[in-house]
Each structure stands twice: as C-alpha cells, then as structure tokens.
XYZ file of C-alpha atoms in Angstrom:
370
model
C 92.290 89.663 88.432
C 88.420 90.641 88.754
C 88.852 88.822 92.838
C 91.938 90.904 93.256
C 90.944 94.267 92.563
C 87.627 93.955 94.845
C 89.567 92.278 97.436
C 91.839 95.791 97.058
C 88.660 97.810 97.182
C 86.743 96.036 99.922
C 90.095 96.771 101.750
C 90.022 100.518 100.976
C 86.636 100.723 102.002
C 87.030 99.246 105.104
C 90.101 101.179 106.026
C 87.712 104.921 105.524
C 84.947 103.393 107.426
C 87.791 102.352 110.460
C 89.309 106.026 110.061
C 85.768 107.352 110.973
C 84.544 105.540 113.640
C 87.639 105.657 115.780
C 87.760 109.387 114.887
C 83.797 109.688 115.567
C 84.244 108.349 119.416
C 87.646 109.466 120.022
C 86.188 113.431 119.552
C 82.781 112.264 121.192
C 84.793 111.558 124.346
C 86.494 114.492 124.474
C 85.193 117.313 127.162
C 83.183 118.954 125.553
C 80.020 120.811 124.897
C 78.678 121.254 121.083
C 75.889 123.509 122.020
C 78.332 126.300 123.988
C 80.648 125.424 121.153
C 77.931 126.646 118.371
C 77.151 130.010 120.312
C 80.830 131.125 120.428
C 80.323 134.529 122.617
C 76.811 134.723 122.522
C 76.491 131.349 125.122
C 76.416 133.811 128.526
C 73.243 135.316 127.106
C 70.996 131.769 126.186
C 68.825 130.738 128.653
C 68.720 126.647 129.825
C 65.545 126.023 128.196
C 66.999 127.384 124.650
C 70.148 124.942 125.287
C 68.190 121.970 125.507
C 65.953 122.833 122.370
C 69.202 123.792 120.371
C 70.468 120.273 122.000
C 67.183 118.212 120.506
C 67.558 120.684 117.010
C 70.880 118.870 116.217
C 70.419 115.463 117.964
C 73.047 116.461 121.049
C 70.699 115.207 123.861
C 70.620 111.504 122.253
C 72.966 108.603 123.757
C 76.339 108.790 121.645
C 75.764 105.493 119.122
C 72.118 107.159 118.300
C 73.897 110.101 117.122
C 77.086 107.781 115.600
C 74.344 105.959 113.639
C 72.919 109.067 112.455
C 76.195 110.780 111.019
C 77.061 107.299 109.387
C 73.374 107.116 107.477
C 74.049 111.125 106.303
C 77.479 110.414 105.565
C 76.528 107.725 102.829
C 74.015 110.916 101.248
C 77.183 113.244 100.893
C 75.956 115.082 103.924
C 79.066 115.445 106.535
C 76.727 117.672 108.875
C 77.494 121.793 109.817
C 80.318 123.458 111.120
C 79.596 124.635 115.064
C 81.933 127.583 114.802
C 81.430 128.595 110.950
C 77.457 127.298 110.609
C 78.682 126.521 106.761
C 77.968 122.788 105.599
C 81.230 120.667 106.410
C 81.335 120.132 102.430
C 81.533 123.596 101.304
C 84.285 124.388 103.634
C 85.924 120.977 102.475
C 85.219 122.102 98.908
C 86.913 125.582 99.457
C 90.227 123.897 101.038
C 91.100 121.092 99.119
C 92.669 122.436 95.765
C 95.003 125.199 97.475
C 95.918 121.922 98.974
C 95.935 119.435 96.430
C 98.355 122.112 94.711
C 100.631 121.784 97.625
C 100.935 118.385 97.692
C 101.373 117.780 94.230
C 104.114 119.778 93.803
C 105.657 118.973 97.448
C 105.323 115.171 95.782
C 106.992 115.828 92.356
C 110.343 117.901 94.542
C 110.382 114.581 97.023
C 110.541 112.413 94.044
C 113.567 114.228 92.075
C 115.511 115.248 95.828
C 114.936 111.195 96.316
C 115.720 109.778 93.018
C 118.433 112.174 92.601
C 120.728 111.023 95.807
C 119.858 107.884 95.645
C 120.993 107.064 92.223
C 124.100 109.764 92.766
C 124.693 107.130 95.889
C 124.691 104.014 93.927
C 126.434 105.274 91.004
C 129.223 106.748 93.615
C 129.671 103.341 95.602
C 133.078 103.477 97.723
C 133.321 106.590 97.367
C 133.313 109.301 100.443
C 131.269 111.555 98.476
C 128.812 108.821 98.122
C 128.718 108.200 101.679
C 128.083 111.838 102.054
C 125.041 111.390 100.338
C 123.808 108.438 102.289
C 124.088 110.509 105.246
C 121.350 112.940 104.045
C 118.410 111.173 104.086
C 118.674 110.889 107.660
C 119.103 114.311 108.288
C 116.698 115.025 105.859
C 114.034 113.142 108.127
C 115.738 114.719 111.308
C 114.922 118.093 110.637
C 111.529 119.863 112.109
C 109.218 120.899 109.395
C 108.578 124.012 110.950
C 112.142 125.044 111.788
C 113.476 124.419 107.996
C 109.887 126.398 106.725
C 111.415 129.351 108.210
C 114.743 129.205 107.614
C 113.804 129.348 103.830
C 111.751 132.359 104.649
C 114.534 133.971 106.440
C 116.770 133.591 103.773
C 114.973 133.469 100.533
C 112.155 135.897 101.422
C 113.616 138.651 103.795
C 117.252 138.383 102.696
C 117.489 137.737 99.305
C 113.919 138.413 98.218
C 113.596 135.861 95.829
C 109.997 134.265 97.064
C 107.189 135.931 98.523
C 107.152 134.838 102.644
C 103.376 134.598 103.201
C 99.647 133.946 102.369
C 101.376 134.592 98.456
C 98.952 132.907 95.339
C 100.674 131.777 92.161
C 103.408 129.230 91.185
C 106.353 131.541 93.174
C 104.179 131.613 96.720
C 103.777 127.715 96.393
C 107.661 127.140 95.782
C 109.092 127.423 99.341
C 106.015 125.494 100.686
C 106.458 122.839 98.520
C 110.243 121.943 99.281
C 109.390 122.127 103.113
C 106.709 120.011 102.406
C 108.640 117.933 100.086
C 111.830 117.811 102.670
C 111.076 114.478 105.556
C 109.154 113.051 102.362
C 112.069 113.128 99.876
C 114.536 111.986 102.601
C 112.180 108.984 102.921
C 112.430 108.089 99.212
C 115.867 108.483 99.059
C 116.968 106.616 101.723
C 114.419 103.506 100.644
C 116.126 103.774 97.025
C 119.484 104.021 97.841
C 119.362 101.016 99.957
C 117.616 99.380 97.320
C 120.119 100.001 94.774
C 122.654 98.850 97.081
C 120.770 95.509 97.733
C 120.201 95.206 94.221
C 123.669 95.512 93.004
C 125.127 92.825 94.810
C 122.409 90.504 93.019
C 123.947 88.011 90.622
C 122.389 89.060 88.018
C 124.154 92.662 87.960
C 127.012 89.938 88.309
C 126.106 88.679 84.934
C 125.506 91.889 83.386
C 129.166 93.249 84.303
C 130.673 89.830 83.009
C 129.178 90.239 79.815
C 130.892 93.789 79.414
C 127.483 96.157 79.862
C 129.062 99.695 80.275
C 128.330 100.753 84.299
C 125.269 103.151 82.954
C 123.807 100.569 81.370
C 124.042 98.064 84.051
C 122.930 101.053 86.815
C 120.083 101.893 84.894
C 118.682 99.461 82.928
C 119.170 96.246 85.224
C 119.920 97.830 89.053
C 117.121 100.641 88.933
C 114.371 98.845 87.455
C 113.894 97.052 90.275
C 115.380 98.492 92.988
C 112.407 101.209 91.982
C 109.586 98.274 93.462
C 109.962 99.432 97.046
C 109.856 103.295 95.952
C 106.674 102.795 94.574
C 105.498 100.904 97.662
C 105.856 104.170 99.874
C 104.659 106.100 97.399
C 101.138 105.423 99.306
C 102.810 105.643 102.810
C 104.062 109.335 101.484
C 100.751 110.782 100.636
C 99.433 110.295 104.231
C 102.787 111.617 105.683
C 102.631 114.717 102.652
C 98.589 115.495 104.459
C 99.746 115.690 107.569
C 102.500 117.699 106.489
C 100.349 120.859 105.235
C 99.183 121.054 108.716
C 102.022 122.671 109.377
C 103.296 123.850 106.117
C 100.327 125.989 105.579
C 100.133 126.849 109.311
C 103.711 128.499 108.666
C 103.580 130.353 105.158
C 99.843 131.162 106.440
C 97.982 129.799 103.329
C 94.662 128.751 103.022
C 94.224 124.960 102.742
C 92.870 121.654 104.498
C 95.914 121.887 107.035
C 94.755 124.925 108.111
C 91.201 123.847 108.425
C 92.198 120.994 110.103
C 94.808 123.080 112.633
C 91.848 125.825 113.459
C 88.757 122.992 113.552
C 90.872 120.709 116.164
C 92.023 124.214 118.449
C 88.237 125.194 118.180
C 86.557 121.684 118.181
C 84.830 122.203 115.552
C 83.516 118.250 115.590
C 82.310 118.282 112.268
C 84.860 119.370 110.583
C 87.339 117.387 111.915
C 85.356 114.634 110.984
C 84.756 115.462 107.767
C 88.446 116.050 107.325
C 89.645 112.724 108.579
C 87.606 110.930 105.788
C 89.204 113.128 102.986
C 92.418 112.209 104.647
C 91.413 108.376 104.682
C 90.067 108.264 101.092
C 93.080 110.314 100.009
C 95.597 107.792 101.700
C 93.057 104.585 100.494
C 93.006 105.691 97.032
C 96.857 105.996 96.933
C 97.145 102.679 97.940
C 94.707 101.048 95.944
C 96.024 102.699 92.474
C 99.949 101.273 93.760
C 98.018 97.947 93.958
C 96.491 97.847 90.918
C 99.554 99.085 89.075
C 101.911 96.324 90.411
C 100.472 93.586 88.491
C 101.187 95.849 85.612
C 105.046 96.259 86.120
C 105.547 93.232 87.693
C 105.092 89.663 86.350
C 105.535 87.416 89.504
C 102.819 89.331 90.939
C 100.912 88.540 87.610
C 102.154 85.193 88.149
C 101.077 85.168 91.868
C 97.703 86.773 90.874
C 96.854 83.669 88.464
C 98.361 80.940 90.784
C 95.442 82.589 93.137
C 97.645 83.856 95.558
C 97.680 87.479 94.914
C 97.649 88.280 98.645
C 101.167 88.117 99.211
C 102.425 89.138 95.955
C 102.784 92.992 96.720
C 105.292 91.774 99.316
C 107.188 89.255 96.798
C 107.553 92.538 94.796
C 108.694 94.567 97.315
C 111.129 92.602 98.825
C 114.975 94.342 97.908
C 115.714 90.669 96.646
C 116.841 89.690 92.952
C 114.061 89.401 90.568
C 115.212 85.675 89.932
C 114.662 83.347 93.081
C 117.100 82.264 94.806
C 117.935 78.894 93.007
C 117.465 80.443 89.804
C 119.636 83.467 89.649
C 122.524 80.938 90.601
C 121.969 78.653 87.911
C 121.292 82.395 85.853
C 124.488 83.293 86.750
C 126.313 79.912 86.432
C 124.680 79.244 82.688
C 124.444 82.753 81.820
C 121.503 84.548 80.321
C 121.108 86.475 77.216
C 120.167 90.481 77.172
C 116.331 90.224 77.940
C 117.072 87.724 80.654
C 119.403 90.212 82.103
C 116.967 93.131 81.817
C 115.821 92.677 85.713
C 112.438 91.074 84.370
C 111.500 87.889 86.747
C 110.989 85.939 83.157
C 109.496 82.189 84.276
C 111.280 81.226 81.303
C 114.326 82.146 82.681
C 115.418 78.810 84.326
C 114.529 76.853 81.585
C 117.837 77.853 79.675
C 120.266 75.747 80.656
C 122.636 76.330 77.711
C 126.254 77.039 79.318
C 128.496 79.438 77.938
C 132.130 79.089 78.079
C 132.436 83.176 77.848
C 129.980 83.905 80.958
C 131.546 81.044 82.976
C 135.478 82.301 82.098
C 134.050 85.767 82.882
C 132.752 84.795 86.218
C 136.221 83.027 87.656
C-alpha cells in the first residue's frame, strides 16, 4: 500500500511540474515584451537606457532557460514572482481569488452531483419507458449547451423578470446560486450520462439476474446491488470534473462579473500578465492533481479487487479493473454465481474472492432462472 500511494504522489507531482513548464515556454514564446508590459501607459515616456536596466532588474535580458531555471528555484520557496500589470506578488493576488472561487466550485460540484445522480437513477429505475428515454436525452443536451448562453438566460429570467436572484457582482449564498447551476450545468450532464449508462450496463449483469430470481423488491435490487457499483465510474470523473468545473469559472465569473481566479485568469491572459498566468496554471494543476490522487487513494477503500490487485503487486491497473462498467464477479464466476446461486452478501455487488468457492446448488435459484 506504502509503494502505491507514492507511486500516486510521484505521479501528481510530476503532472504540476509538466503543467508548468509547458505553460512557462508556451507564454515565453509568445510576442511579447515584459518590460513595455510593466509600464502600462507610462512606456512612451522611458528612455532605452532605463529599459535595459528595468530588463537586468527582473532577469528579462537573460537567454529564456536562465530565466526558466530561475522561476523553477523561487517557485520551490513559495515565491511565484510579481504581477507586470498589478506590481502585487503573484501570491497575494492568488490568495485574494481563490475562496470566492473555491465557493463556486463547491457548490457548482454538489448541484452537478444531485442534477447527475438524480436522472440517472430516474433513467434506470424508468427502463422501457419513453419518459426514461426522455431523460437519457438530457445529458447530451446538457453538455451541448454554451456556458455563457444558459448564464444569461437565467439572468434574464430569474434576475430581470422574476427577480428572484440578484444578476451581478452579488456576495452571499443568493448571488452564488445562479452561478453555481451554470457552472454545475456541462458538469452534471457529464455525471449523468456516465451513471446512467452505468446502471444500464450494470443491470444486465447476472448478478442483478440473481437478485430478481430470489424475489428482491426492484428498490432493493436498484439500489443496493445495481448502484453500488455502477457508482465506480462516477467517482472516476469526479477528478476529470474538477479541471472541467476551473475552467468553467472562467467564464462563469466573467458573466455574473464576480471576483474569482476565472476572472484573474480571463484579465491576466488579455493583459499578459506572465506571472500570473503562471502562477494560476499551477493552482489549476495542483487543484486537478490533488483530485485525482484523493479518488486514488479512496478506491482501495471501496473496492476490494483493487485491494486485491494492490497486494498481488499489481496496483497499476487496478483503478481501471474498478472502473470498468463490468459485473463485480469475473466473467467465469458470475456464471457459475448465477448458475449455483449466491446468498444475500454475495449478491450485495461486493467482488467477494470467496465468492466462487460456493458451489452449493440450489434447486430454488436454478427453477427461478429457467
């Protein structure tokens, strides 16, 4: 276990120091100059010999990995350099933005997850049914729709019609309510549509089969053998989701014109305001790392083949055993479960490595099954 969580971390490191250095020479290479970037207005007025010792103040005249080398040695002291158009430390602008953001997000998160849940289990629990189709239909939409566009639609009709919510740059649980479901709209869509067709996938398995032919009730089979684990590949996006929910405030915040790291981000990138952006693309990375890493570690907690996997030594491809829409019981064994029938905590969705050591048949489960 020790091996696998510092393999996981190792990973997560690697994947912030990536984010930086193709961010780092991606900006570097844009057209640009820092120094005329730093005076704003007052550029026309500085003479050639005060550019080149503002240049050798902040390390601009040196070849491109000099200065690389330099950001990465400051980075690892907390120091993410100054702002060109603000002249504030990177971190205290950082600091200011991050919880009307983390607000945001949290919320926009907890609406995705019941908007997601919700139609997907209303889907399953609806099967052949056209209103259950219906609802299989929305994710997609859900995911069609422009962030932007469905932002102000809500303020059109929720703000200036029916003045319910305040429209803009509004503090407080109310102002963060529209925000959150726009935010919470392509992200919710996403969840829904990977649960739904994991209930599906996970109802045809024959141990549902073996649940319904020992006379479970269809609530009990639906949610105490289908969603258990047709809940695995839910929590695998729920890392994906927290990159797509950042990039989302960009232009959630942009529209209902609160303060935030999308913002920051939106005016830093129009300005190029280096530093910043920088600075902003390793909160982004650790953010989406950290996600990640926690839905790693918390696998082998839920799931036992991965615990299984982890002490066979092969915990490198266990997060995909686990996420994989197939039965808990391999192949071979859910037949034979199926075939010699299994008793309630076999039936429970567990992957039990006991399980295909009962080979008592039951005449009940077999006359059930023809």
């Amino acid at each position: 276990m020790t091996r696998y969580i510092l393999t996981r971390l190792g990973q997560a490191l690697l994947v912030v120091f990536a984010a930086y250095t193709i961010a780092f020479f991606l900006l570097y290479v844009l057209p640009s100059d820092p120094v005329s970037l730093m005076l704003g207005t007052d550029a026309a007025g500085v003479t050639e010999e005060q550019r080149a010792q503002l240049a050798r103040q902040y390390g601009f005249d040196q070849p491109v990995i000099v200065q690389y080398l330099g950001r990465l040695g400051a980075l690892f002291t907390g120091d993410l350099g100054y702002s060109f158009q603000q002249s504030r430390p990177v971190t205290e602008i950082l600091a200011a933005a991050i919880p009307p953001t983390l607000q945001l997000a949290s919320l926009g998160f907890l609406v995705a997850l019941v908007f997601g849940l919700g139609i997907g289990l209303a889907a399953a629990a609806g099967r052949d049914r056209w209103w259950s189709q219906v609802l299989l239909g929305l994710p997609s939409l859900g995911v069609s729709i422009p962030a932007f566009w469905f932002g102000l639609v809500l303020i059109q009709l929720f703000s200036f019609k029916w003045r319910l919510f305040p429209a803009f740059n509004a503090e407080g649980l109310w102002g963060l309510v529209l925000p959150a479901i726009t935010l919470a709209l392509p992200t919710g869509a996403m969840i829904a549509q990977v649960f739904a067709r994991s209930l599906i996938t996970t109802q045809r398995q024959a141990f549902v089969t073996t649940a319904w032919a020992k006379g479970a009730g269809p609530g009990h089979v639906l949610f105490r053998h289908v969603t258990r684990n047709a809940l695995f590949p839910v929590l695998t996006i729920t890392g994906l989701v927290v990159g797509q929910l950042f990039s989302g405030t960009v232009v959630t915040e942009t529209v209902f014109s609160r303060p935030g790291l999308g913002r920051v981000i939106a005016t830093s990138v129009t300005s190029q305001d280096i530093p910043v952006v920088l600075g902003a693309v390793i909160i982004g990375a650790a953010l989406y790392t950290i996600a990640n890493l926690v839905v790693d570690l918390v696998y082998p907690l839920i799931d036992p083949r991965l615990r299984a996997s982890i002490a066979r030594g092969d915990g490198r491809n266990g997060r995909r055993a686990a996420t994989a829409p197939e039965a808990p019981f391999p192949a071979g064994e859910a037949t034979a479960a199926a075939l010699t029938g299994v008793d309630d905590e076999a039936t429970d969705g567990e992957a039990d490595p006991a399980t295909d050591e009962r080979t008592e048949t039951t005449s009940e489960t077999k006359e059930a099954l023809r």
